[in-house]
XYZ file of C-alpha atoms in Angstrom:
692
model
C 103.128 129.341 122.975
C 105.170 130.425 119.949
C 108.115 128.339 118.708
C 110.878 129.639 116.495
C 113.724 127.111 116.277
C 113.912 124.587 113.412
C 113.635 121.457 115.500
C 111.052 118.916 114.282
C 108.119 119.090 116.689
C 105.201 116.795 117.445
C 102.471 117.276 114.816
C 99.880 117.526 117.599
C 101.693 120.686 118.784
C 102.648 122.444 115.538
C 100.111 120.953 113.084
C 100.621 119.243 109.732
C 101.903 122.145 107.629
C 104.502 123.328 110.137
C 105.596 119.738 110.687
C 106.371 119.484 106.952
C 108.303 122.769 107.023
C 110.406 121.657 109.987
C 111.337 118.471 108.123
C 112.207 120.353 104.920
C 114.504 122.639 106.913
C 116.107 119.667 108.693
C 116.855 118.070 105.279
C 118.783 121.197 104.295
C 116.331 122.719 101.786
C 115.676 126.452 101.547
C 112.580 127.328 103.575
C 111.478 130.976 104.133
C 112.088 131.937 107.764
C 109.058 131.179 109.929
C 107.692 130.669 113.406
C 104.687 128.679 114.671
C 101.831 129.681 116.946
C 101.216 126.289 118.523
C 97.993 124.420 119.228
C 96.301 125.684 122.393
C 97.814 129.191 122.348
C 95.347 131.645 123.864
C 94.981 134.159 121.036
C 92.772 136.322 123.226
C 95.406 136.748 125.943
C 96.260 140.425 126.333
C 99.980 139.620 126.075
C 99.645 137.604 122.832
C 99.664 140.549 120.408
C 102.912 141.885 121.868
C 104.535 138.435 121.788
C 103.422 137.993 118.169
C 104.968 141.323 117.184
C 108.241 140.441 118.936
C 108.536 137.181 117.011
C 107.628 138.929 113.761
C 110.585 141.267 114.266
C 112.924 138.245 114.293
C 112.001 137.380 110.673
C 113.545 140.674 109.443
C 110.984 141.180 106.666
C 108.359 143.733 105.738
C 105.607 141.371 104.562
C 104.365 138.064 105.987
C 102.470 134.989 104.888
C 100.071 133.570 107.493
C 99.061 129.937 106.898
C 96.961 127.372 108.739
C 98.595 124.321 110.278
C 95.710 122.219 111.518
C 96.634 118.951 113.250
C 94.573 117.044 110.641
C 95.964 119.053 107.721
C 98.467 117.631 105.231
C 97.962 114.061 106.409
C 98.592 110.902 104.462
C 94.894 110.208 103.847
C 93.195 113.616 104.023
C 94.963 116.741 102.789
C 92.450 119.435 103.838
C 93.849 121.171 100.744
C 92.688 124.782 100.714
C 90.022 124.243 103.352
C 91.502 126.807 105.766
C 92.354 130.442 105.075
C 95.765 131.738 103.990
C 96.701 135.431 104.204
C 99.518 136.711 101.970
C 101.496 139.976 101.838
C 100.420 140.894 105.367
C 102.006 144.006 106.838
C 103.355 143.823 110.358
C 100.699 146.044 111.905
C 97.955 143.836 110.366
C 99.512 140.570 111.468
C 97.311 140.037 114.531
C 94.093 140.400 112.493
C 95.428 137.992 109.859
C 96.256 135.384 112.520
C 92.759 135.690 114.003
C 91.167 135.270 110.561
C 93.156 132.117 109.796
C 92.323 130.704 113.239
C 88.605 131.319 112.677
C 88.667 129.322 109.430
C 88.980 126.077 111.436
C 85.178 126.089 111.674
C 84.176 127.571 108.317
C 81.441 126.045 106.170
C 83.628 124.087 103.761
C 85.830 122.712 106.558
C 82.756 121.439 108.390
C 81.613 119.668 105.200
C 85.073 118.171 104.607
C 85.317 116.986 108.237
C 81.993 115.198 107.858
C 83.164 113.492 104.658
C 86.432 112.204 106.127
C 85.119 111.480 109.645
C 87.515 114.010 111.224
C 86.477 115.152 114.679
C 89.272 117.433 115.906
C 90.101 120.824 114.494
C 93.002 121.944 116.678
C 94.780 124.711 114.826
C 98.385 125.864 114.859
C 99.391 128.778 112.628
C 102.535 129.335 110.564
C 103.864 132.880 110.106
C 106.455 133.051 107.303
C 108.571 135.698 105.690
C 106.723 136.486 102.474
C 108.474 135.423 99.273
C 107.287 137.306 96.179
C 108.759 134.999 93.545
C 109.448 135.279 89.855
C 107.412 132.113 89.464
C 105.949 129.505 91.776
C 104.228 126.171 91.577
C 103.394 122.742 92.912
C 105.343 119.520 92.379
C 103.904 116.025 92.727
C 106.933 113.795 93.263
C 104.917 111.005 91.619
C 102.340 111.966 89.011
C 98.817 110.650 89.749
C 98.540 109.866 86.040
C 102.008 108.537 85.141
C 104.037 106.440 87.592
C 107.770 107.098 87.539
C 107.389 110.763 86.595
C 107.386 114.058 88.456
C 104.510 116.424 87.664
C 105.187 120.164 87.937
C 102.705 123.001 87.426
C 103.788 126.631 87.625
C 102.626 130.216 87.204
C 104.333 133.595 87.131
C 104.318 135.368 90.478
C 102.599 134.034 93.581
C 101.517 130.403 93.628
C 98.182 131.286 95.237
C 96.586 131.749 91.821
C 97.668 128.199 90.911
C 96.504 126.420 94.071
C 93.241 128.370 94.095
C 92.502 127.206 90.544
C 92.091 130.705 89.104
C 94.491 130.233 86.157
C 95.547 127.536 83.716
C 99.150 126.760 84.707
C 102.101 125.641 82.620
C 102.703 121.925 83.035
C 106.000 120.001 82.926
C 106.555 116.267 83.379
C 110.029 114.959 84.180
C 111.620 111.636 84.982
C 112.446 111.325 88.679
C 115.975 112.489 89.405
C 116.366 113.983 85.929
C 119.641 115.889 85.842
C 119.693 119.262 84.087
C 121.059 122.658 84.994
C 117.717 124.517 85.264
C 115.607 124.763 88.397
C 113.487 121.964 86.876
C 116.464 119.665 87.331
C 116.784 120.851 90.924
C 113.103 120.058 91.473
C 113.421 116.608 89.885
C 116.417 115.760 92.074
C 114.628 117.058 95.158
C 111.571 114.936 94.246
C 113.663 111.781 94.169
C 115.525 112.631 97.381
C 112.472 113.738 99.397
C 110.449 110.710 98.345
C 113.250 108.419 99.557
C 113.559 110.324 102.845
C 109.825 110.336 103.542
C 109.063 106.916 102.080
C 106.037 107.961 100.029
C 105.041 110.340 97.195
C 104.740 114.019 98.129
C 102.882 117.188 97.207
C 105.453 120.018 97.447
C 104.748 123.730 97.002
C 107.743 125.779 95.806
C 108.747 129.305 94.760
C 111.697 130.629 92.782
C 113.319 134.008 93.340
C 117.054 133.918 92.599
C 117.008 130.480 94.223
C 114.526 127.693 94.903
C 112.425 127.819 98.100
C 110.099 125.153 99.461
C 106.893 126.426 101.056
C 105.066 123.225 101.943
C 105.461 119.437 101.921
C 102.741 116.900 102.533
C 101.926 113.304 101.558
C 100.268 113.041 98.153
C 96.701 111.861 98.723
C 94.439 109.892 96.379
C 97.437 108.224 94.729
C 96.700 104.717 93.528
C 98.872 101.629 93.517
C 100.485 100.696 90.182
C 98.545 98.068 88.268
C 99.973 94.904 86.740
C 100.758 95.283 83.065
C 97.833 94.241 80.881
C 99.218 92.135 78.018
C 98.863 93.805 74.662
C 96.366 91.696 72.789
C 93.389 91.926 70.472
C 90.998 93.108 73.172
C 87.444 93.628 71.919
C 84.805 95.632 73.794
C 81.949 93.238 74.539
C 79.442 95.315 76.512
C 79.218 98.392 78.724
C 77.196 98.422 81.939
C 77.475 101.039 84.663
C 78.042 98.604 87.537
C 78.423 99.441 91.182
C 81.353 97.527 92.698
C 79.004 95.277 94.666
C 77.508 94.026 91.378
C 80.974 93.665 89.896
C 81.903 91.313 92.737
C 78.793 89.242 91.960
C 79.791 89.008 88.293
C 83.263 87.845 89.297
C 81.747 85.165 91.543
C 79.334 84.061 88.800
C 82.287 83.481 86.478
C 83.839 80.843 88.754
C 83.944 77.369 87.126
C 82.987 75.566 90.357
C 79.719 77.477 90.722
C 78.792 77.118 87.045
C 79.464 73.373 87.147
C 77.381 73.014 90.319
C 74.388 74.648 88.594
C 74.621 73.336 85.019
C 77.152 70.504 84.940
C 79.737 72.430 82.900
C 81.554 75.773 82.961
C 82.465 78.373 80.370
C 86.130 79.336 80.773
C 87.239 82.966 80.715
C 90.708 82.542 79.262
C 91.380 86.276 78.936
C 88.930 88.893 80.095
C 88.849 92.337 81.668
C 86.091 94.203 83.455
C 87.248 97.820 83.611
C 84.917 100.423 85.118
C 81.799 98.779 83.733
C 83.209 97.748 80.336
C 83.868 94.103 79.500
C 86.712 93.154 77.164
C 87.646 89.735 75.797
C 90.212 88.425 73.330
C 89.959 86.057 70.382
C 91.618 83.408 72.572
C 88.619 83.612 74.884
C 86.192 83.425 71.935
C 87.989 80.342 70.606
C 87.851 78.621 74.012
C 84.083 79.227 74.178
C 83.522 77.953 70.631
C 85.489 74.777 71.449
C 83.470 74.219 74.624
C 80.081 74.526 72.891
C 81.312 72.300 70.069
C 82.210 69.593 72.587
C 78.767 69.839 74.227
C 76.703 70.130 71.044
C 74.850 66.902 70.376
C 71.487 65.256 70.962
C 69.130 67.562 72.872
C 71.819 69.400 74.863
C 70.761 72.927 73.924
C 67.045 72.171 74.322
C 67.732 70.762 77.813
C 69.868 73.774 78.652
C 67.041 76.138 77.619
C 64.723 74.223 79.968
C 67.193 74.717 82.844
C 67.469 78.443 82.074
C 63.691 78.817 82.083
C 63.510 77.087 85.465
C 66.249 79.407 86.768
C 64.294 82.506 85.689
C 61.066 81.129 87.177
C 62.803 80.628 90.524
C 64.198 84.171 90.396
C 60.723 85.569 89.722
C 59.224 83.612 92.661
C 61.913 84.873 95.033
C 61.476 88.441 93.772
C 57.738 88.263 94.436
C 58.397 86.851 97.917
C 60.914 89.583 98.685
C 58.614 92.388 97.506
C 55.954 91.325 100.024
C 58.318 91.288 103.027
C 59.101 94.212 105.342
C 62.550 94.022 106.994
C 62.483 97.403 108.711
C 61.648 95.999 112.161
C 63.362 92.600 112.190
C 66.379 91.750 114.331
C 69.860 92.161 112.858
C 70.434 88.413 112.719
C 67.179 87.886 110.830
C 68.138 90.677 108.423
C 71.549 89.159 107.685
C 70.086 85.666 107.307
C 67.707 87.073 104.709
C 70.619 88.843 103.007
C 72.642 85.629 102.783
C 69.646 83.714 101.403
C 68.758 86.224 98.723
C 72.267 87.237 97.713
C 73.149 83.559 97.171
C 70.077 83.224 94.962
C 70.983 86.447 93.137
C 74.477 85.151 92.324
C 72.915 81.973 90.929
C 70.492 84.068 88.854
C 73.507 85.881 87.398
C 75.413 82.760 86.356
C 73.386 82.227 83.127
C 74.499 85.679 81.973
C 78.071 84.352 81.900
C 77.051 81.315 79.774
C 75.915 82.393 76.302
C 76.040 80.035 73.294
C 74.598 82.613 70.850
C 77.885 83.262 69.040
C 78.545 79.545 68.588
C 75.060 78.892 67.190
C 75.429 81.902 64.910
C 78.749 80.545 63.598
C 77.122 77.169 62.898
C 74.353 78.874 60.951
C 76.928 80.861 58.972
C 78.623 77.617 57.960
C 75.311 76.400 56.529
C 74.114 79.596 54.851
C 77.070 81.958 54.626
C 77.433 85.109 56.701
C 75.108 87.385 54.743
C 72.231 84.907 54.511
C 72.647 83.797 58.136
C 72.512 87.409 59.396
C 69.457 88.083 57.239
C 67.694 84.950 58.502
C 68.323 85.850 62.145
C 67.059 89.388 61.534
C 63.833 87.953 60.058
C 62.985 85.646 62.966
C 63.998 87.631 66.072
C 60.420 88.960 66.385
C 59.545 85.472 67.655
C 61.749 85.886 70.739
C 59.879 85.927 74.025
C 58.534 89.228 75.267
C 60.759 91.092 77.718
C 60.283 93.950 80.163
C 62.171 96.375 77.970
C 60.143 95.364 74.896
C 56.868 95.764 76.808
C 57.689 98.929 78.722
C 56.721 101.535 76.122
C 53.408 99.854 75.362
C 52.590 99.544 79.073
C 53.492 103.205 79.570
C 51.157 104.272 76.762
C 48.345 102.134 78.225
C 48.880 103.837 81.603
C 48.647 107.258 79.915
C 45.497 106.252 78.005
C 43.814 104.862 81.133
C 45.055 107.669 83.382
C 46.297 105.063 85.868
C 50.012 104.857 86.665
C 49.867 102.476 89.666
C 50.166 99.205 87.735
C 52.879 100.596 85.455
C 54.981 101.891 88.370
C 54.574 98.625 90.274
C 55.869 96.715 87.244
C 58.689 99.069 86.260
C 59.893 100.874 89.413
C 63.173 98.934 89.153
C 64.031 99.803 85.558
C 66.450 102.745 86.138
C 69.824 100.913 86.250
C 69.357 98.864 89.459
C 73.020 97.754 89.293
C 74.319 101.343 89.190
C 76.257 103.264 91.785
C 73.082 104.941 93.043
C 69.611 103.462 93.333
C 67.067 105.593 91.481
C 63.614 103.979 91.597
C 61.079 105.225 89.077
C 58.582 107.445 90.871
C 55.225 109.030 90.125
C 57.099 112.283 89.439
C 59.137 110.541 86.712
C 55.939 109.138 85.213
C 54.163 112.498 85.318
C 57.106 114.331 83.722
C 57.169 111.832 80.864
C 53.400 111.630 80.407
C 53.117 115.434 80.025
C 54.550 115.014 76.538
C 51.574 112.856 75.470
C 47.963 113.659 74.805
C 45.529 110.759 75.078
C 44.968 110.916 71.313
C 48.711 110.729 70.539
C 49.189 107.903 73.059
C 46.417 105.826 71.439
C 47.829 106.500 67.977
C 51.348 105.478 69.001
C 50.096 102.398 70.891
C 48.267 101.186 67.778
C 51.346 101.768 65.603
C 53.585 99.735 67.921
C 51.191 96.810 68.425
C 50.318 96.589 64.728
C 54.016 96.610 63.819
C 54.782 93.921 66.410
C 51.974 91.719 65.080
C 53.173 92.218 61.505
C 56.791 91.395 62.451
C 55.654 88.154 64.060
C 53.568 87.174 61.009
C 56.549 87.810 58.735
C 58.820 85.780 61.046
C 56.418 82.806 61.112
C 56.046 83.004 57.329
C 59.835 82.954 56.945
C 60.221 79.971 59.292
C 57.540 78.021 57.413
C 59.582 78.341 54.223
C 62.817 77.019 55.765
C 63.201 73.485 54.390
C 66.508 72.395 55.942
C 65.883 70.796 59.359
C 69.266 71.822 60.814
C 68.783 75.421 59.665
C 65.325 75.500 61.249
C 66.674 73.973 64.474
C 69.503 76.523 64.711
C 67.156 79.447 64.048
C 64.752 78.252 66.745
C 67.596 77.863 69.233
C 69.030 81.304 68.414
C 65.595 82.918 68.840
C 65.125 81.240 72.219
C 68.611 82.108 73.482
C 68.359 85.722 72.298
C 65.076 86.113 74.193
C 66.343 84.266 77.238
C 69.520 86.342 77.393
C 67.567 89.575 77.839
C 64.828 87.962 79.925
C 67.373 86.422 82.329
C 69.284 89.691 82.668
C 66.111 91.700 83.315
C 64.812 89.371 86.013
C 68.225 89.157 87.664
C 68.493 92.971 87.704
C 64.914 93.293 88.974
C 65.684 90.776 91.733
C 68.691 92.812 92.811
C 66.609 96.012 92.895
C 64.444 94.505 95.647
C 67.426 93.031 97.504
C 68.903 96.511 97.433
C 65.780 98.478 98.345
C 64.409 96.001 100.903
C 67.505 94.533 102.588
C 70.686 96.424 101.722
C 69.044 99.767 102.510
C 68.226 98.450 106.002
C 71.785 97.185 106.503
C 73.152 100.585 105.451
C 70.811 102.380 107.859
C 71.718 100.168 110.822
C 75.439 100.648 110.226
C 75.006 104.385 109.634
C 76.357 104.096 106.077
C 75.304 105.921 102.954
C 73.855 103.336 100.561
C 76.389 104.431 97.911
C 79.241 103.529 100.289
C 77.742 100.096 100.850
C 77.772 99.591 97.075
C 81.555 100.125 97.132
C 81.905 96.869 99.085
C 81.916 93.317 97.774
C 78.996 91.033 98.559
C 81.337 89.027 100.853
C 82.300 92.181 102.803
C 78.628 92.972 103.386
C 78.128 89.420 104.670
C 80.879 90.120 107.231
C 79.952 93.739 107.921
C 79.554 93.092 111.644
C 83.311 92.446 111.746
C 84.159 95.895 110.377
C 83.691 98.342 107.515
C 86.503 98.992 105.001
C 88.258 102.278 105.765
C 87.152 105.537 104.171
C 90.499 105.685 102.389
C 89.919 102.231 100.898
C 86.378 103.108 99.819
C 87.592 106.396 98.339
C 90.171 104.458 96.289
C 87.431 102.133 95.043
C 85.216 105.065 94.087
C 87.975 106.263 91.745
C 87.834 103.113 89.613
C 88.150 99.333 89.469
C 89.416 96.551 87.235
C 88.905 92.785 87.426
C 91.324 90.621 85.464
C 90.123 87.130 84.444
C 92.760 84.556 83.519
C 92.055 80.836 83.086
C 89.202 80.747 85.591
C 90.940 82.948 88.185
C 90.017 86.583 88.811
C 91.776 89.394 90.662
C 90.353 92.862 91.306
C 92.297 96.130 91.560
C 90.991 99.516 92.639
C 91.876 103.146 91.950
C 92.010 105.810 89.287
C 94.901 104.084 87.500
C 92.331 101.670 86.076
C 91.134 104.477 83.817
C 94.634 104.601 82.353
C 94.163 100.975 81.314
C 90.770 101.855 79.869
C 92.309 104.715 77.876
C 94.737 102.246 76.279
C 91.964 99.764 75.465
C 89.490 102.174 73.904
C 89.970 103.554 70.409
C 90.978 107.199 70.108
C 87.719 109.148 69.842
C 86.871 111.430 66.966
C 85.991 114.814 68.442
C 83.250 116.773 66.698
C 82.483 120.488 66.881
C 80.340 120.062 69.995
C 83.167 118.498 72.003
C 85.175 120.625 74.449
C 88.576 119.400 75.640
C 90.188 119.974 79.035
C 92.764 118.666 81.492
C 91.806 115.578 83.503
C 92.146 116.283 87.241
C 90.319 113.168 88.437
C 89.550 110.264 86.146
C 86.063 108.903 85.654
C 82.965 109.428 83.549
C 79.388 110.486 84.147
C 76.388 111.705 82.189
C 74.250 114.095 84.220
C 72.669 117.521 84.242
C 74.849 120.526 84.960
C 74.538 123.402 87.409
C 76.467 126.647 86.930
C 78.011 127.774 90.229
C 79.536 131.241 89.964
C 80.315 131.859 93.625
C 80.165 130.423 97.115
C 76.633 131.725 97.749
C 75.248 129.649 94.862
C 76.323 126.223 96.147
C 72.868 125.694 97.687
C 71.411 125.683 94.145
C 73.115 122.370 93.373
C 70.783 119.369 93.262
C 71.780 115.818 94.150
C 73.450 114.081 91.198
C 74.391 117.169 89.168
C 77.715 118.212 87.620
C 79.195 121.460 88.942
C 80.251 123.890 86.214
C 82.330 126.807 87.464
C 85.003 129.238 86.352
C 87.499 128.024 88.983
C 87.515 125.253 91.594
C 87.690 127.220 94.825
C 87.862 125.275 98.111
C 84.465 126.707 99.060
C 82.943 124.222 96.588
C 83.671 121.461 99.123
C 80.251 122.111 100.674
C 78.646 120.954 97.421
C 80.831 117.929 96.643
C 78.707 115.447 98.600
C 75.889 116.110 96.108
C 77.970 116.580 92.942
C 78.814 113.744 90.537
C 81.352 115.708 88.483
C 83.175 119.035 88.104
C 83.954 121.066 84.956
C 85.910 124.325 85.130
C 87.138 127.100 82.859
C 90.450 127.548 84.675
C 92.769 125.575 86.954
C 95.269 122.728 86.859
C 95.552 119.230 88.304
C 97.550 120.402 91.344
C 95.095 123.074 92.537
C 93.416 122.551 95.903
C 89.953 121.653 94.619
C 91.380 119.202 92.056
C 93.148 117.434 94.930
C 89.879 117.329 96.881
C 88.007 115.963 93.840
C 90.474 113.044 93.714
C 89.986 112.407 97.428
C 86.216 112.365 96.867
C 86.545 110.271 93.679
C 84.544 112.744 91.559
C 85.401 113.056 87.831
C 86.939 116.494 87.329
C 87.872 118.271 84.083
C 89.733 121.576 84.468
C 91.037 124.264 82.134
C 88.320 123.983 79.469
C 88.333 127.818 79.161
C 84.715 127.952 77.914
C 82.529 125.668 80.084
C 80.613 128.434 81.874
C 79.995 130.181 78.540
C 78.712 127.243 76.459
C 76.738 125.338 79.117
C 73.470 126.286 80.793
C 71.703 125.021 83.910
C 69.885 121.743 83.314
C 71.735 120.675 80.164
C 72.418 116.939 79.984
C 76.192 116.582 79.593
C 78.554 113.668 79.130
C 81.704 114.286 81.177
C 84.453 111.951 79.962
C 87.524 112.133 82.158
C 89.026 109.124 80.399
C 89.648 110.896 77.110
C 89.398 114.411 78.587
C 86.314 116.144 77.173
C 82.671 117.047 77.697
C 79.772 117.290 75.266
C 76.087 118.106 75.465
C 73.802 115.077 75.094
C 70.403 115.349 73.456
C 67.513 114.464 75.804
């Protein structure tokens, strides 16, 4: 069936794109004349070609645009942007072939990959045939900018808009206030943005063209748009530490900060008066520092700190026992209830192992030492005695690696250190024999022995110097403070290591089994909170919710209460908190299409046929972000392009996937080579090569 009138039809009959066009026409906006080949039309019927030609005659034009209108296309959650074919400037006698080509694209390679990502199962296709507009200029309007709430984002090019949406050029960009009133067509677009958003009730992605007057070619909900965040008070925020957390681990940190849990374990709690955890970076204010100092001052007396150290040591010992127990247990064949009981047991213990990381008196003890000795002497004294801190995994790792190389036996080393590659990260990457072999190739036995002797001799000498220094300290309070600082410095790292190691085995032994039984990728499970995993049998958060979380997260701590927000807008907060970077000669700037950051190896993809070259966890580097790249996005961790803008199809898809994307660098494919380690910073908008 072919429909021609401008009545708004059921989306299941005319598809998403045509549905948007019908609504634009009903609102009184200029839409190029069109008709729709509806879902279920038999394109192979011998009468179809004649019917198609008859309807084409009604458009009174010489050239046509043939566009997909899939029933899943242009939806509020999944855009299918650019996944199906579009044919432009089609002559009337070639119209049938163009329609058949667009129809066939409902099962192309990139559409199949996108369907799998968004759990779409139907691909019913309607097709829009429009009178072709060959405009003076064309573009895309986001009625609400993904990067600046309250503004309209417009990108445009000269001529057909296909070069913009395909990502083959760097467009001109304009940002306007909604409803801005001026006499140019920009003013008309801004007014239309305000009006259409009110009519539809949500932000929109609108394609337009201008030739003597303004035409609208497409309207769909704007996907991957995040909720506005509460205003973060301007304050003296200081960056405390950066860790590349998965969201699951972030939820554990938030739980470990709760006063009730800390008091239950240690009899007191450390308040977080003002704190932020933004995409792995922790920030605190001087108000928070002062509150901590006052707390430790109130507790300092008698043997409090010595008793606290004893409790911390017992906590680590318990964590190590549970880790050893967990390593020996196989959960692959147990019943679901047994698996979840084990999860609840170990995750509760993991949270308790994390609590000491939120309770650190080092700064207070350091300040007390400074009062006795002055800052310069106190810092020098601490530097002299830190060699006496207890041995940690990270301090021992290089020596143990060299011993494994010397002995030609990697088994013990791998057993001890398989967890060491960021167990709290978004992906779990256990150290393997391949990793060991790649690293050991750089060492001859002779060089390994030489380096091992250098390290051990230096460590022994550092300890002798530290003991000699301590023996000369005459003031009892100074000696006591130095001993406490040494113990807390060692315990801080030792506690963190054993907590992280514990989580590695929870993740590899238990969470991997839960993910498998619920048919979830392990990375998706790590986008849930530990409470949500506890209640997984009651339902999994929606793909849209998990996609929003993959774009970013922020936890705000205020007076013992914490609230978490998700979405790419959190990177806007991070941009405000971080100092403006100084860009050196090796830094290349671009336009941020999807916020985020990643350091990974790059793979140059010049065309569709090369997507199979991409390895898991690599950054795609390409001249333009064509929709065909969708087939590679499940493996990619970032995208860098020479051309393109933030409204092009692949940039939209990158935001839906939550993959950091930097477009319009102009030179990426020329200055980067396969295998280079690259930092992609889509917070500040640049990339740079990192030395291995």
